[in-house]
Structures are given as C-alpha cells and as structure tokens.
mmCIF file of C-alpha atoms in Angstrom:
data_model
loop_
_atom_site.group_PDB
_atom_site.id
_atom_site.type_symbol
_atom_site.label_atom_id
_atom_site.label_comp_id
_atom_site.label_asym_id
_atom_site.label_seq_id
_atom_site.Cartn_x
_atom_site.Cartn_y
_atom_site.Cartn_z
ATOM 1 C CA UNK A 959 -55.585 22.015 32.432
ATOM 2 C CA UNK A 960 -54.257 24.518 34.911
ATOM 3 C CA UNK A 961 -53.156 21.741 37.241
ATOM 4 C CA UNK A 962 -51.457 19.846 34.412
ATOM 5 C CA UNK A 963 -49.663 22.992 33.325
ATOM 6 C CA UNK A 964 -48.426 23.641 36.866
ATOM 7 C CA UNK A 965 -47.141 20.097 37.189
ATOM 8 C CA UNK A 966 -45.407 20.367 33.814
ATOM 9 C CA UNK A 967 -43.879 23.733 34.752
ATOM 10 C CA UNK A 968 -42.590 22.285 38.017
ATOM 11 C CA UNK A 969 -41.035 19.325 36.219
ATOM 12 C CA UNK A 970 -39.297 21.623 33.702
ATOM 13 C CA UNK A 971 -38.024 23.878 36.476
ATOM 14 C CA UNK A 972 -36.706 20.856 38.395
ATOM 15 C CA UNK A 973 -34.854 19.592 35.332
ATOM 16 C CA UNK A 974 -33.318 23.020 34.700
ATOM 17 C CA UNK A 975 -32.191 23.369 38.324
ATOM 18 C CA UNK A 976 -30.677 19.900 38.256
ATOM 19 C CA UNK A 977 -28.798 20.723 35.062
ATOM 20 C CA UNK A 978 -27.437 23.937 36.581
ATOM 21 C CA UNK A 979 -26.241 22.065 39.647
ATOM 22 C CA UNK A 980 -24.497 19.400 37.566
ATOM 23 C CA UNK A 981 -22.757 21.984 35.367
ATOM 24 C CA UNK A 982 -21.735 23.984 38.422
ATOM 25 C CA UNK A 983 -20.275 20.914 40.070
ATOM 26 C CA UNK A 984 -18.307 19.946 36.966
ATOM 27 C CA UNK A 985 -16.980 23.498 36.546
ATOM 28 C CA UNK A 986 -15.907 23.613 40.180
ATOM 29 C CA UNK A 987 -14.202 20.241 39.805
ATOM 30 C CA UNK A 988 -12.353 21.443 36.705
ATOM 31 C CA UNK A 989 -11.246 24.652 38.446
ATOM 32 C CA UNK A 990 -9.929 22.728 41.438
ATOM 33 C CA UNK A 991 -8.119 20.289 39.171
ATOM 34 C CA UNK A 992 -6.557 23.161 37.240
ATOM 35 C CA UNK A 993 -5.526 24.862 40.453
ATOM 36 C CA UNK A 994 -3.930 21.713 41.785
ATOM 37 C CA UNK A 995 -2.109 21.210 38.496
ATOM 38 C CA UNK A 996 -0.709 24.742 38.455
ATOM 39 C CA UNK A 997 0.423 24.495 42.072
ATOM 40 C CA UNK A 998 2.197 21.198 41.547
ATOM 41 C CA UNK A 999 3.960 22.304 38.371
ATOM 42 C CA UNK A 1000 5.163 25.746 39.426
ATOM 43 C CA UNK A 1001 6.933 25.957 42.780
ATOM 44 C CA UNK A 1002 8.222 29.126 44.348
ATOM 45 C CA UNK A 1003 11.548 30.059 42.809
ATOM 46 C CA UNK A 1004 14.508 31.601 44.613
ATOM 47 C CA UNK A 1005 18.147 32.173 43.626
ATOM 48 C CA UNK A 1006 21.235 31.566 45.738
ATOM 49 C CA UNK A 1007 24.202 33.611 44.526
ATOM 50 C CA UNK A 1008 27.824 33.483 45.631
ATOM 51 C CA UNK A 1009 30.403 36.228 45.166
ATOM 52 C CA UNK A 1010 34.220 36.456 45.264
ATOM 53 C CA UNK A 1011 35.069 32.818 44.524
ATOM 54 C CA UNK A 1012 35.885 30.258 43.704
ATOM 55 C CA UNK A 1013 37.634 29.104 46.869
ATOM 56 C CA UNK A 1014 39.988 26.110 46.514
ATOM 57 C CA UNK A 1015 38.229 24.149 49.300
ATOM 58 C CA UNK A 1016 34.912 25.684 50.339
ATOM 59 C CA UNK A 1017 33.520 26.003 46.819
ATOM 60 C CA UNK A 1018 34.146 22.300 46.263
ATOM 61 C CA UNK A 1019 32.209 21.493 49.456
ATOM 62 C CA UNK A 1020 29.395 23.782 48.397
ATOM 63 C CA UNK A 1021 29.149 22.185 44.954
ATOM 64 C CA UNK A 1022 28.996 18.740 46.507
ATOM 65 C CA UNK A 1023 26.146 19.766 48.799
ATOM 66 C CA UNK A 1024 24.198 21.491 46.036
ATOM 67 C CA UNK A 1025 24.518 18.451 43.780
ATOM 68 C CA UNK A 1026 23.221 16.163 46.537
ATOM 69 C CA UNK A 1027 20.193 18.441 46.893
ATOM 70 C CA UNK A 1028 19.621 18.935 43.167
ATOM 71 C CA UNK A 1029 19.848 22.691 43.691
ATOM 72 C CA UNK A 1030 21.417 25.161 41.295
ATOM 73 C CA UNK A 1031 23.090 28.460 42.127
ATOM 74 C CA UNK A 1032 24.864 31.399 40.489
ATOM 75 C CA UNK A 1033 28.546 32.138 41.036
ATOM 76 C CA UNK A 1034 29.916 35.621 40.396
ATOM 77 C CA UNK A 1035 33.627 35.030 40.232
ATOM 78 C CA UNK A 1036 36.706 37.214 39.966
ATOM 79 C CA UNK A 1037 39.051 36.896 37.013
ATOM 80 C CA UNK A 1038 42.098 36.312 39.202
ATOM 81 C CA UNK A 1039 40.372 33.355 40.900
ATOM 82 C CA UNK A 1040 39.339 31.937 37.536
ATOM 83 C CA UNK A 1041 42.999 31.876 36.557
ATOM 84 C CA UNK A 1042 44.020 30.435 39.930
ATOM 85 C CA UNK A 1043 41.374 27.674 40.075
ATOM 86 C CA UNK A 1044 40.224 26.900 36.511
ATOM 87 C CA UNK A 1045 39.297 23.298 37.361
ATOM 88 C CA UNK A 1046 36.774 24.485 39.956
ATOM 89 C CA UNK A 1047 35.323 27.030 37.536
ATOM 90 C CA UNK A 1048 34.884 24.294 34.946
ATOM 91 C CA UNK A 1049 33.169 22.111 37.540
ATOM 92 C CA UNK A 1050 30.762 24.931 38.426
ATOM 93 C CA UNK A 1051 29.892 25.253 34.742
ATOM 94 C CA UNK A 1052 29.649 21.525 34.044
ATOM 95 C CA UNK A 1053 27.280 20.955 36.967
ATOM 96 C CA UNK A 1054 24.755 23.403 35.573
ATOM 97 C CA UNK A 1055 25.308 26.476 37.697
ATOM 98 C CA UNK A 1056 25.467 29.976 36.243
ATOM 99 C CA UNK A 1057 28.808 31.775 36.093
ATOM 100 C CA UNK A 1058 28.886 35.549 36.184
ATOM 101 C CA UNK A 1059 31.520 38.286 36.138
ATOM 102 C CA UNK A 1060 32.686 39.954 39.375
ATOM 103 C CA UNK A 1061 35.548 41.969 37.815
ATOM 104 C CA UNK A 1062 39.130 40.780 37.777
ATOM 105 C CA UNK A 1063 40.328 42.117 41.140
ATOM 106 C CA UNK A 1064 37.012 42.729 42.931
ATOM 107 C CA UNK A 1065 37.276 46.394 42.014
ATOM 108 C CA UNK A 1066 34.610 48.915 42.943
ATOM 109 C CA UNK A 1067 33.548 51.354 40.256
ATOM 110 C CA UNK A 1068 34.228 55.016 41.072
ATOM 111 C CA UNK A 1069 34.098 58.270 39.140
ATOM 112 C CA UNK A 1070 37.852 57.997 38.511
ATOM 113 C CA UNK A 1071 38.353 54.406 37.355
ATOM 114 C CA UNK A 1072 35.728 53.957 34.649
ATOM 115 C CA UNK A 1073 38.102 52.718 31.945
ATOM 116 C CA UNK A 1074 40.158 50.427 34.179
ATOM 117 C CA UNK A 1075 36.943 49.011 35.626
ATOM 118 C CA UNK A 1076 35.693 48.354 32.100
ATOM 119 C CA UNK A 1077 38.939 46.576 31.215
ATOM 120 C CA UNK A 1078 38.614 44.368 34.303
ATOM 121 C CA UNK A 1079 35.204 43.244 33.097
ATOM 122 C CA UNK A 1080 36.521 42.498 29.611
ATOM 123 C CA UNK A 1081 39.527 40.582 30.945
ATOM 124 C CA UNK A 1082 37.359 38.503 33.281
ATOM 125 C CA UNK A 1083 34.981 37.648 30.442
ATOM 126 C CA UNK A 1084 37.945 36.439 28.435
ATOM 127 C CA UNK A 1085 39.336 34.144 31.137
ATOM 128 C CA UNK A 1086 35.881 32.722 31.851
ATOM 129 C CA UNK A 1087 35.461 31.951 28.139
ATOM 130 C CA UNK A 1088 38.854 30.252 28.038
ATOM 131 C CA UNK A 1089 37.826 27.872 30.836
ATOM 132 C CA UNK A 1090 34.153 27.218 30.071
ATOM 133 C CA UNK A 1091 34.055 27.773 26.313
ATOM 134 C CA UNK A 1092 31.111 30.118 26.764
ATOM 135 C CA UNK A 1093 30.543 33.844 27.169
ATOM 136 C CA UNK A 1094 28.780 35.342 30.150
ATOM 137 C CA UNK A 1095 26.487 38.352 29.985
ATOM 138 C CA UNK A 1096 25.813 38.582 33.730
ATOM 139 C CA UNK A 1097 27.784 40.715 36.150
ATOM 140 C CA UNK A 1098 27.579 41.338 39.877
ATOM 141 C CA UNK A 1099 29.392 44.682 40.269
ATOM 142 C CA UNK A 1100 31.334 44.754 43.549
ATOM 143 C CA UNK A 1101 29.453 46.723 46.224
ATOM 144 C CA UNK A 1102 26.639 47.227 43.721
ATOM 145 C CA UNK A 1103 28.384 50.154 42.004
ATOM 146 C CA UNK A 1104 27.414 50.223 38.337
ATOM 147 C CA UNK A 1105 27.198 52.425 35.265
ATOM 148 C CA UNK A 1106 24.281 51.596 32.972
ATOM 149 C CA UNK A 1107 26.299 52.673 29.936
ATOM 150 C CA UNK A 1108 28.262 49.430 30.276
ATOM 151 C CA UNK A 1109 25.120 47.443 29.542
ATOM 152 C CA UNK A 1110 25.207 48.580 25.908
ATOM 153 C CA UNK A 1111 28.967 48.971 25.577
ATOM 154 C CA UNK A 1112 29.742 45.479 26.882
ATOM 155 C CA UNK A 1113 26.408 43.689 26.447
ATOM 156 C CA UNK A 1114 26.361 42.926 30.180
ATOM 157 C CA UNK A 1115 23.360 42.537 32.457
ATOM 158 C CA UNK A 1116 23.859 43.573 36.119
ATOM 159 C CA UNK A 1117 22.462 41.280 38.818
ATOM 160 C CA UNK A 1118 22.106 42.741 42.302
ATOM 161 C CA UNK A 1119 20.281 41.144 45.246
ATOM 162 C CA UNK A 1120 17.229 41.390 47.493
ATOM 163 C CA UNK A 1121 18.509 39.608 50.630
ATOM 164 C CA UNK A 1122 21.938 40.120 52.217
ATOM 165 C CA UNK A 1123 22.532 38.112 55.429
ATOM 166 C CA UNK A 1124 26.041 39.604 55.807
ATOM 167 C CA UNK A 1125 27.509 36.102 55.895
ATOM 168 C CA UNK A 1126 31.002 37.469 55.308
ATOM 169 C CA UNK A 1127 31.099 39.023 58.794
ATOM 170 C CA UNK A 1128 29.343 36.304 60.798
ATOM 171 C CA UNK A 1129 30.556 32.997 62.202
ATOM 172 C CA UNK A 1130 27.075 32.090 63.475
ATOM 173 C CA UNK A 1131 25.433 29.642 61.078
ATOM 174 C CA UNK A 1132 22.003 29.849 62.712
ATOM 175 C CA UNK A 1133 22.100 33.636 62.527
ATOM 176 C CA UNK A 1134 22.791 33.543 58.771
ATOM 177 C CA UNK A 1135 20.076 30.966 58.161
ATOM 178 C CA UNK A 1136 17.598 32.939 60.245
ATOM 179 C CA UNK A 1137 18.402 36.197 58.475
ATOM 180 C CA UNK A 1138 17.571 34.634 55.115
ATOM 181 C CA UNK A 1139 14.568 32.511 56.031
ATOM 182 C CA UNK A 1140 12.866 35.304 57.978
ATOM 183 C CA UNK A 1141 12.784 37.533 54.889
ATOM 184 C CA UNK A 1142 12.710 35.214 51.898
ATOM 185 C CA UNK A 1143 9.896 35.264 49.387
ATOM 186 C CA UNK A 1144 9.285 34.082 45.860
ATOM 187 C CA UNK A 1145 11.788 35.410 43.273
ATOM 188 C CA UNK A 1146 14.260 36.673 45.876
ATOM 189 C CA UNK A 1147 17.972 36.781 45.094
ATOM 190 C CA UNK A 1148 20.144 35.859 48.079
ATOM 191 C CA UNK A 1149 23.683 37.255 48.325
ATOM 192 C CA UNK A 1150 26.347 35.033 49.908
ATOM 193 C CA UNK A 1151 30.094 34.404 49.597
ATOM 194 C CA UNK A 1152 31.660 30.975 49.045
ATOM 195 C CA UNK A 1153 34.860 31.926 50.834
ATOM 196 C CA UNK A 1154 33.822 30.834 54.310
ATOM 197 C CA UNK A 1155 33.056 27.547 56.060
ATOM 198 C CA UNK A 1156 30.083 29.053 57.880
ATOM 199 C CA UNK A 1157 28.613 30.258 54.592
ATOM 200 C CA UNK A 1158 28.737 26.795 53.037
ATOM 201 C CA UNK A 1159 27.095 25.229 56.091
ATOM 202 C CA UNK A 1160 24.466 27.960 56.260
ATOM 203 C CA UNK A 1161 23.732 27.850 52.528
ATOM 204 C CA UNK A 1162 23.016 24.127 52.571
ATOM 205 C CA UNK A 1163 20.804 24.486 55.645
ATOM 206 C CA UNK A 1164 18.916 27.245 53.822
ATOM 207 C CA UNK A 1165 18.411 24.945 50.842
ATOM 208 C CA UNK A 1166 17.115 22.161 53.099
ATOM 209 C CA UNK A 1167 14.734 24.423 54.997
ATOM 210 C CA UNK A 1168 13.311 26.304 52.016
ATOM 211 C CA UNK A 1169 12.980 23.177 49.887
ATOM 212 C CA UNK A 1170 10.655 21.774 52.553
ATOM 213 C CA UNK A 1171 8.654 25.001 52.273
ATOM 214 C CA UNK A 1172 8.148 24.474 48.550
ATOM 215 C CA UNK A 1173 10.959 26.600 47.117
ATOM 216 C CA UNK A 1174 12.951 25.639 44.044
ATOM 217 C CA UNK A 1175 16.544 26.859 43.754
ATOM 218 C CA UNK A 1176 17.305 28.152 40.264
ATOM 219 C CA UNK A 1177 19.939 30.245 38.526
ATOM 220 C CA UNK A 1178 19.362 33.991 38.232
ATOM 221 C CA UNK A 1179 18.665 33.879 34.503
ATOM 222 C CA UNK A 1180 15.769 31.492 35.125
ATOM 223 C CA UNK A 1181 14.470 33.750 37.866
ATOM 224 C CA UNK A 1182 14.697 36.940 35.840
ATOM 225 C CA UNK A 1183 13.660 35.822 32.379
ATOM 226 C CA UNK A 1184 11.594 32.602 32.513
#
C-alpha cells in the first residue's frame, strides 16, 4: 500500500507541476502579446511648434513637407500676419495643424503694458476666427512672458516649450537638427520659427530622423490633454 500511495502521490504532483507550467506559459504569452500591442499602438509623441508666422513663402514650403510626411504641427501666429496672409492661415487650419495666438504685433508683456497686451490677444483671436471660423484657446506669449490672470479673463491656455534650438540665429541646418535630436524625449515641445529657410529644412530633417526613431508628430493639444 505504501508503494502504491507513493506512486499515486508522484503522479498527482507531476500533473500539478505540468498544469502550473502550462498556465505560466500561457500567462507569459498573453503578457508579451499585450506588451507588443501597447507598443505598436502608442508611439512616442512630440510636438513641433512654429512662432511668428506665417511667412508668405517658407510657411508654404513647410506645410508641403509636413503633408508629405503625414506630420502635424502647431503654429503660433501674429495677428498682423493673419491679416497679411489669410490664405496661408486657412491652409494651416484646413490641413489639420493647430493655430495659436502669438499677440498681434509680437509684443512682450511687461508691468506697464498689461491692458494693451490683453487687447492684442483679443484682436488676434478675432482675426483668426474671421479666417478659420474657429476660436483658439492656445497662446504662445512672446519671450514666454505671461500673467496667469489672463487664463481666466480670456479663457486662454499658455503653451511654452521644452527644447529651443535657437533656429532664429543659426544658418547651420545640421546644428539645429543636432540641437533638437540630442535632447528630445517623449512629450517634448520643440520651439522653432517658420520665417527662415534653414528652419524649414531643419524641421523636415528632424521629422524624418525622429519618425525613424518611433516618434509621432502631433499638435500641442494632443500632447497636453490626450
């Protein structure tokens, strides 16, 4: 009897161990499948933003390149340029990019110009609405100078940046590209200016390089609130 009991115990133990191994394998397989699914569905997001435009030539070239690459960006434009180049502003909007406020005259907020600064924001919102048919709640305050009271008074959300390659003072495309790609990480906001040929060339090279590294170029609202 003792021998039979030992044999039976061994058989039961073997069956239990086999069951544990099978369950463990299936769980591991499911975890790997889930991990692969999450990785494939959610790439690293980054936002390209452009200030001071639109430019009558360079912005058009930039839009063409972004469309070819299926990349979206955010344009913080001045009211005076909206009035000067409404057809380009409409094209920016129609092609799915985000349009934000950059004041009417690219004015920096100081302790002395609060009210005039506020009026520049309001005026720029109005001219953007006239062209696109939509309101904007995003603002890139020139030089990053901002008063948080405006967020409630004007229902505006300030968007600053995390990477500044100083493209406005460089004619070296590789230097601009290197400055961005050496620092970039997921959810970064890159500050550029669509007023310069070198910026357009550099921006498209950045898109090409980072896309190969698994980045997805989105508008700032997607980056901040999705």
